[in-house]
Amino acid sequence: MSELWGQFKMLSNRQRYQKMRGMSGTWQPARLRMGACTLLALALIGCSGTENVAARSDAQAATNGRQVPATLDTPDAVQVASLEAVPALRDQVGKDANTITLITPPEARQAVIDARAARQKKQWDLLQSLVPVAKSDPVIGAYAEYWSLYRTLTNPALPVPEVQIRDFIQRHAGTYLADRLKGDWIVAATRAGNYALAASLAPLVNVDASEQCALLHAQHMTGQRVNAQQVMDSFVPNNACWAMLGQMKSSQVVGWKQLEPALRAILETNKAGNARRMAALMFTPAEMTDYAAIMKNPKKWLSGRKPPRDRAQIELVTIALSRLAYGDNRLPNAAYVENNWATAIPKDNIQWVWSQFGLVAALNVELDAAKWYRRSGTAPMTDYNHAWQVRAELRQPAIDWKQVEKAIERMTDRQASEPVWMYWSGRALAAQGQHEAAVRKYQAISTELDFYGQLASEELGHTLSLPPAPAPVTAAELREARSNPGLHRAITLFELGWRPEAVPEWSYAIRGMTDRQLRAAAELARQEHIYDRVVNTSLLTHNEIDFSQRFIAPFEGRVTEKARMINLDPAWVYGLIRQESRFIMDARSHVGASGLMQLMPATARWVAKKIGMVNFTPSSVNEFETNTILGTNYLNMVLNDLNGSEVLATAGYNAGPRRPVLWRSKLGAPVEGAIFAETIPFTETRLYVKNVMSNATYYAMLFTGQPQSLKKRLGTVSPQPSRTVDLP
């Protein structure tokens, strides 16, 4: 025994891995919290209150037919059954002095799995009973304890176990779960009115909207300075933020100046419940009765009403007039506004009303949208509305580029500097003969490796090409990534299929990494076949751009094979899969689409029947062969139905093939593919089309080794009458 202890002491001073950036990578024995009954720092046997684990051989320590290795993470959480495990430990150290690999007790791993199931079924007593055994899992055992503690924070009927929570945060310091539990505690403490405690728990490493709002709320209540800009920048419509905003209104940190534009922004998105809550912060109960009547029937409420006198009544009339833009009577309603109210409210207010007529028309891809927007003058608008004014101008049969320029000039500096508006500003300047100014706009974004960066490069006359490949990740860098405890934990969670837990673990682990470290982490993800992490991690690098990671093409050419069987461009198919699922085989969207190519169940059944696929079952949609055969065939059907236009077919694949037929029918003249893509009224589909087409251009460069043109791929979209579409 003394010999083993001596060997352990030597091991404890060897470099393992860096748990957090800036922390020592040395494994210090003092952190092990060893008791008098400890035979080895990793073997806790016979101690009072410690779970005893029966001795087993490596073969007996298999779960689901294979051993479960566990690279040491938090040493005090690791338990080894008996000294039989020590020779295996010594053997592993001999192979790699930087890591120590143990065997996870299978009953511990199973306890974590059962604890997660118990949490999902709200079997709280069962969850609690599993925590002691689950702790023996050195990699993910902390999750069971976290779930149990989280439940106490979110159930007001339960006492908050402050001692246990602090102990958990201390034991797991530097981990994602410790930071997350601290954030959960901030939200719970603020909700309970314990503002001093909540404020004392700051700072957090990762802060979500609820935590940020709760923290601002607590800081304000404990006398710390919080300004209106911080409040409004942090606000999203969730419970913690509503509570914070209500308090800030009561304390006069925010007022009408901040709440009015916030209410108008919510009204533009038709979120009725959120708009009502925001209105309640602005209006009296009597005024809220008027607000409810407006939302039910604005014209009825306006009928016979005299011009408003005070601020609240002016705003209520403004909201009522703006609601007349919705529905089927837009033109007669506009005449009613012009004849009865155009001079009855302030100029800025009536201009905002006309902007709402423009917005609704633009979202219905109607050509008169630009006419309404031009009546909105210089009134302040939301970023959302400014964007749609530009899109309305771009969709005109004869584009007035001066109007495009004026619309972009109305934007805030922050919005106008976004690549999309820099590009269209450059186009507007070039069309008006201001070539030097246009070049400056293009140059500012031409290095962006995205849709508008590619288009700007082409406007400068550059041939699109791939950036030079950086030096490959070294074996040492890859070993460092593999020994990172957070990445190891995330990989374990991915292997279990627990993506909701795995993704934030991975994201937490890679924060603050250098370009080389990020590329090594991405390479590790490639080796583990976690392809979405390959792409998303590599996208974070700034100077070392590795397109073999960013535009990974997995599955050994089998996607290309399926595409070529039906004469589809493999680059386009890969570009679509990259956007649809990031190559996650069992990806499932919130609407029920499945697999690599995200097929809806009804669509999959329809295509399977159409192509005569035998032995099709709904459960097979996630399988590679079934999904790619059905997906590529459906994509090909959509492409053929839309005259071979990839930009239209991409929109149809995402939003349904009927919609691009409708949007195309409302064009007044042929438009560039880029304009069609930018003016798609669904935000998700608009971004989707631009990303897929940009992806496809890069994949084509990778696959062919030849220069490509995004503008050529986008082509031109010409108006055609609407028609019935037989595709699902």
mmCIF file with all atom_site columns, C-alpha atoms in Angstrom, residues 211-282:
data_model
loop_
_atom_site.group_PDB
_atom_site.id
_atom_site.type_symbol
_atom_site.label_atom_id
_atom_site.label_alt_id
_atom_site.label_comp_id
_atom_site.label_asym_id
_atom_site.label_entity_id
_atom_site.label_seq_id
_atom_site.pdbx_PDB_ins_code
_atom_site.Cartn_x
_atom_site.Cartn_y
_atom_site.Cartn_z
_atom_site.occupancy
_atom_site.B_iso_or_equiv
_atom_site.pdbx_formal_charge
_atom_site.auth_seq_id
_atom_site.auth_comp_id
_atom_site.auth_asym_id
_atom_site.auth_atom_id
_atom_site.pdbx_PDB_model_num
ATOM 1  C CA . GLU A 1 211 ? -29.864 35.640 -15.394 1.00 0.00 ? 211 GLU A CA 1
ATOM 2  C CA . GLN A 1 212 ? -28.867 39.034 -16.783 1.00 0.00 ? 212 GLN A CA 1
ATOM 3  C CA . CYS A 1 213 ? -32.269 40.540 -15.992 1.00 0.00 ? 213 CYS A CA 1
ATOM 4  C CA . ALA A 1 214 ? -32.333 39.012 -12.515 1.00 0.00 ? 214 ALA A CA 1
ATOM 5  C CA . LEU A 1 215 ? -28.838 40.303 -11.809 1.00 0.00 ? 215 LEU A CA 1
ATOM 6  C CA . LEU A 1 216 ? -29.675 43.839 -12.970 1.00 0.00 ? 216 LEU A CA 1
ATOM 7  C CA . HIS A 1 217 ? -32.826 43.705 -10.849 1.00 0.00 ? 217 HIS A CA 1
ATOM 8  C CA . ALA A 1 218 ? -30.857 42.620 -7.776  1.00 0.00 ? 218 ALA A CA 1
ATOM 9  C CA . GLN A 1 219 ? -28.087 45.147 -8.346  1.00 0.00 ? 219 GLN A CA 1
ATOM 10 C CA . HIS A 1 220 ? -30.610 47.965 -8.638  1.00 0.00 ? 220 HIS A CA 1
ATOM 11 C CA . MET A 1 221 ? -32.384 46.872 -5.464  1.00 0.00 ? 221 MET A CA 1
ATOM 12 C CA . THR A 1 222 ? -29.097 46.817 -3.556  1.00 0.00 ? 222 THR A CA 1
ATOM 13 C CA . GLY A 1 223 ? -28.210 50.353 -4.554  1.00 0.00 ? 223 GLY A CA 1
ATOM 14 C CA . GLN A 1 224 ? -25.936 49.707 -7.497  1.00 0.00 ? 224 GLN A CA 1
ATOM 15 C CA . ARG A 1 225 ? -26.313 51.952 -10.534 1.00 0.00 ? 225 ARG A CA 1
ATOM 16 C CA . VAL A 1 226 ? -28.284 50.484 -13.436 1.00 0.00 ? 226 VAL A CA 1
ATOM 17 C CA . ASN A 1 227 ? -29.183 52.705 -16.391 1.00 0.00 ? 227 ASN A CA 1
ATOM 18 C CA . ALA A 1 228 ? -32.038 52.594 -18.886 1.00 0.00 ? 228 ALA A CA 1
ATOM 19 C CA . GLN A 1 229 ? -29.811 51.453 -21.737 1.00 0.00 ? 229 GLN A CA 1
ATOM 20 C CA . GLN A 1 230 ? -28.666 48.394 -19.770 1.00 0.00 ? 230 GLN A CA 1
ATOM 21 C CA . VAL A 1 231 ? -32.258 47.558 -18.936 1.00 0.00 ? 231 VAL A CA 1
ATOM 22 C CA . MET A 1 232 ? -33.599 47.768 -22.482 1.00 0.00 ? 232 MET A CA 1
ATOM 23 C CA . ASP A 1 233 ? -30.572 46.045 -24.025 1.00 0.00 ? 233 ASP A CA 1
ATOM 24 C CA . SER A 1 234 ? -31.051 43.104 -21.642 1.00 0.00 ? 234 SER A CA 1
ATOM 25 C CA . PHE A 1 235 ? -34.801 42.794 -21.952 1.00 0.00 ? 235 PHE A CA 1
ATOM 26 C CA . VAL A 1 236 ? -36.386 39.809 -23.641 1.00 0.00 ? 236 VAL A CA 1
ATOM 27 C CA . PRO A 1 237 ? -39.948 38.720 -22.863 1.00 0.00 ? 237 PRO A CA 1
ATOM 28 C CA . ASN A 1 238 ? -39.375 36.175 -20.087 1.00 0.00 ? 238 ASN A CA 1
ATOM 29 C CA . ASN A 1 239 ? -40.511 36.166 -16.470 1.00 0.00 ? 239 ASN A CA 1
ATOM 30 C CA . ALA A 1 240 ? -37.267 37.445 -14.971 1.00 0.00 ? 240 ALA A CA 1
ATOM 31 C CA . CYS A 1 241 ? -37.053 40.285 -17.481 1.00 0.00 ? 241 CYS A CA 1
ATOM 32 C CA . TRP A 1 242 ? -40.680 41.301 -17.041 1.00 0.00 ? 242 TRP A CA 1
ATOM 33 C CA . ALA A 1 243 ? -40.157 41.469 -13.267 1.00 0.00 ? 243 ALA A CA 1
ATOM 34 C CA . MET A 1 244 ? -36.994 43.531 -13.771 1.00 0.00 ? 244 MET A CA 1
ATOM 35 C CA . LEU A 1 245 ? -38.682 45.892 -16.222 1.00 0.00 ? 245 LEU A CA 1
ATOM 36 C CA . GLY A 1 246 ? -41.662 46.398 -13.923 1.00 0.00 ? 246 GLY A CA 1
ATOM 37 C CA . GLN A 1 247 ? -39.370 47.346 -11.064 1.00 0.00 ? 247 GLN A CA 1
ATOM 38 C CA . MET A 1 248 ? -37.322 49.670 -13.261 1.00 0.00 ? 248 MET A CA 1
ATOM 39 C CA . LYS A 1 249 ? -40.524 51.400 -14.365 1.00 0.00 ? 249 LYS A CA 1
ATOM 40 C CA . SER A 1 250 ? -41.632 51.804 -10.738 1.00 0.00 ? 250 SER A CA 1
ATOM 41 C CA . SER A 1 251 ? -38.216 53.171 -9.832  1.00 0.00 ? 251 SER A CA 1
ATOM 42 C CA . GLN A 1 252 ? -38.291 55.503 -12.859 1.00 0.00 ? 252 GLN A CA 1
ATOM 43 C CA . VAL A 1 253 ? -35.113 54.071 -14.305 1.00 0.00 ? 253 VAL A CA 1
ATOM 44 C CA . VAL A 1 254 ? -37.091 53.601 -17.522 1.00 0.00 ? 254 VAL A CA 1
ATOM 45 C CA . GLY A 1 255 ? -40.102 55.527 -18.680 1.00 0.00 ? 255 GLY A CA 1
ATOM 46 C CA . TRP A 1 256 ? -42.198 56.416 -21.674 1.00 0.00 ? 256 TRP A CA 1
ATOM 47 C CA . LYS A 1 257 ? -39.127 57.230 -23.775 1.00 0.00 ? 257 LYS A CA 1
ATOM 48 C CA . GLN A 1 258 ? -37.941 53.616 -23.550 1.00 0.00 ? 258 GLN A CA 1
ATOM 49 C CA . LEU A 1 259 ? -41.289 51.805 -23.333 1.00 0.00 ? 259 LEU A CA 1
ATOM 50 C CA . GLU A 1 260 ? -43.007 53.382 -26.339 1.00 0.00 ? 260 GLU A CA 1
ATOM 51 C CA . PRO A 1 261 ? -40.521 52.120 -28.953 1.00 0.00 ? 261 PRO A CA 1
ATOM 52 C CA . ALA A 1 262 ? -40.412 48.762 -27.168 1.00 0.00 ? 262 ALA A CA 1
ATOM 53 C CA . LEU A 1 263 ? -44.196 48.428 -27.428 1.00 0.00 ? 263 LEU A CA 1
ATOM 54 C CA . ARG A 1 264 ? -44.170 49.416 -31.092 1.00 0.00 ? 264 ARG A CA 1
ATOM 55 C CA . ALA A 1 265 ? -41.450 46.863 -31.832 1.00 0.00 ? 265 ALA A CA 1
ATOM 56 C CA . ILE A 1 266 ? -43.500 44.091 -30.227 1.00 0.00 ? 266 ILE A CA 1
ATOM 57 C CA . LEU A 1 267 ? -46.637 45.159 -32.097 1.00 0.00 ? 267 LEU A CA 1
ATOM 58 C CA . GLU A 1 268 ? -44.738 44.813 -35.382 1.00 0.00 ? 268 GLU A CA 1
ATOM 59 C CA . THR A 1 269 ? -44.129 41.137 -34.635 1.00 0.00 ? 269 THR A CA 1
ATOM 60 C CA . ASN A 1 270 ? -47.772 40.471 -33.684 1.00 0.00 ? 270 ASN A CA 1
ATOM 61 C CA . LYS A 1 271 ? -46.928 39.039 -30.260 1.00 0.00 ? 271 LYS A CA 1
ATOM 62 C CA . ALA A 1 272 ? -50.235 40.038 -28.685 1.00 0.00 ? 272 ALA A CA 1
ATOM 63 C CA . GLY A 1 273 ? -49.543 38.782 -25.162 1.00 0.00 ? 273 GLY A CA 1
ATOM 64 C CA . ASN A 1 274 ? -46.163 40.464 -24.914 1.00 0.00 ? 274 ASN A CA 1
ATOM 65 C CA . ALA A 1 275 ? -47.566 43.678 -26.375 1.00 0.00 ? 275 ALA A CA 1
ATOM 66 C CA . ARG A 1 276 ? -50.330 43.705 -23.762 1.00 0.00 ? 276 ARG A CA 1
ATOM 67 C CA . ARG A 1 277 ? -47.802 43.306 -20.916 1.00 0.00 ? 277 ARG A CA 1
ATOM 68 C CA . MET A 1 278 ? -45.663 46.119 -22.274 1.00 0.00 ? 278 MET A CA 1
ATOM 69 C CA . ALA A 1 279 ? -48.722 48.338 -22.720 1.00 0.00 ? 279 ALA A CA 1
ATOM 70 C CA . ALA A 1 280 ? -49.731 47.696 -19.110 1.00 0.00 ? 280 ALA A CA 1
ATOM 71 C CA . LEU A 1 281 ? -46.457 49.312 -17.999 1.00 0.00 ? 281 LEU A CA 1
ATOM 72 C CA . MET A 1 282 ? -47.337 52.455 -19.956 1.00 0.00 ? 282 MET A CA 1
#
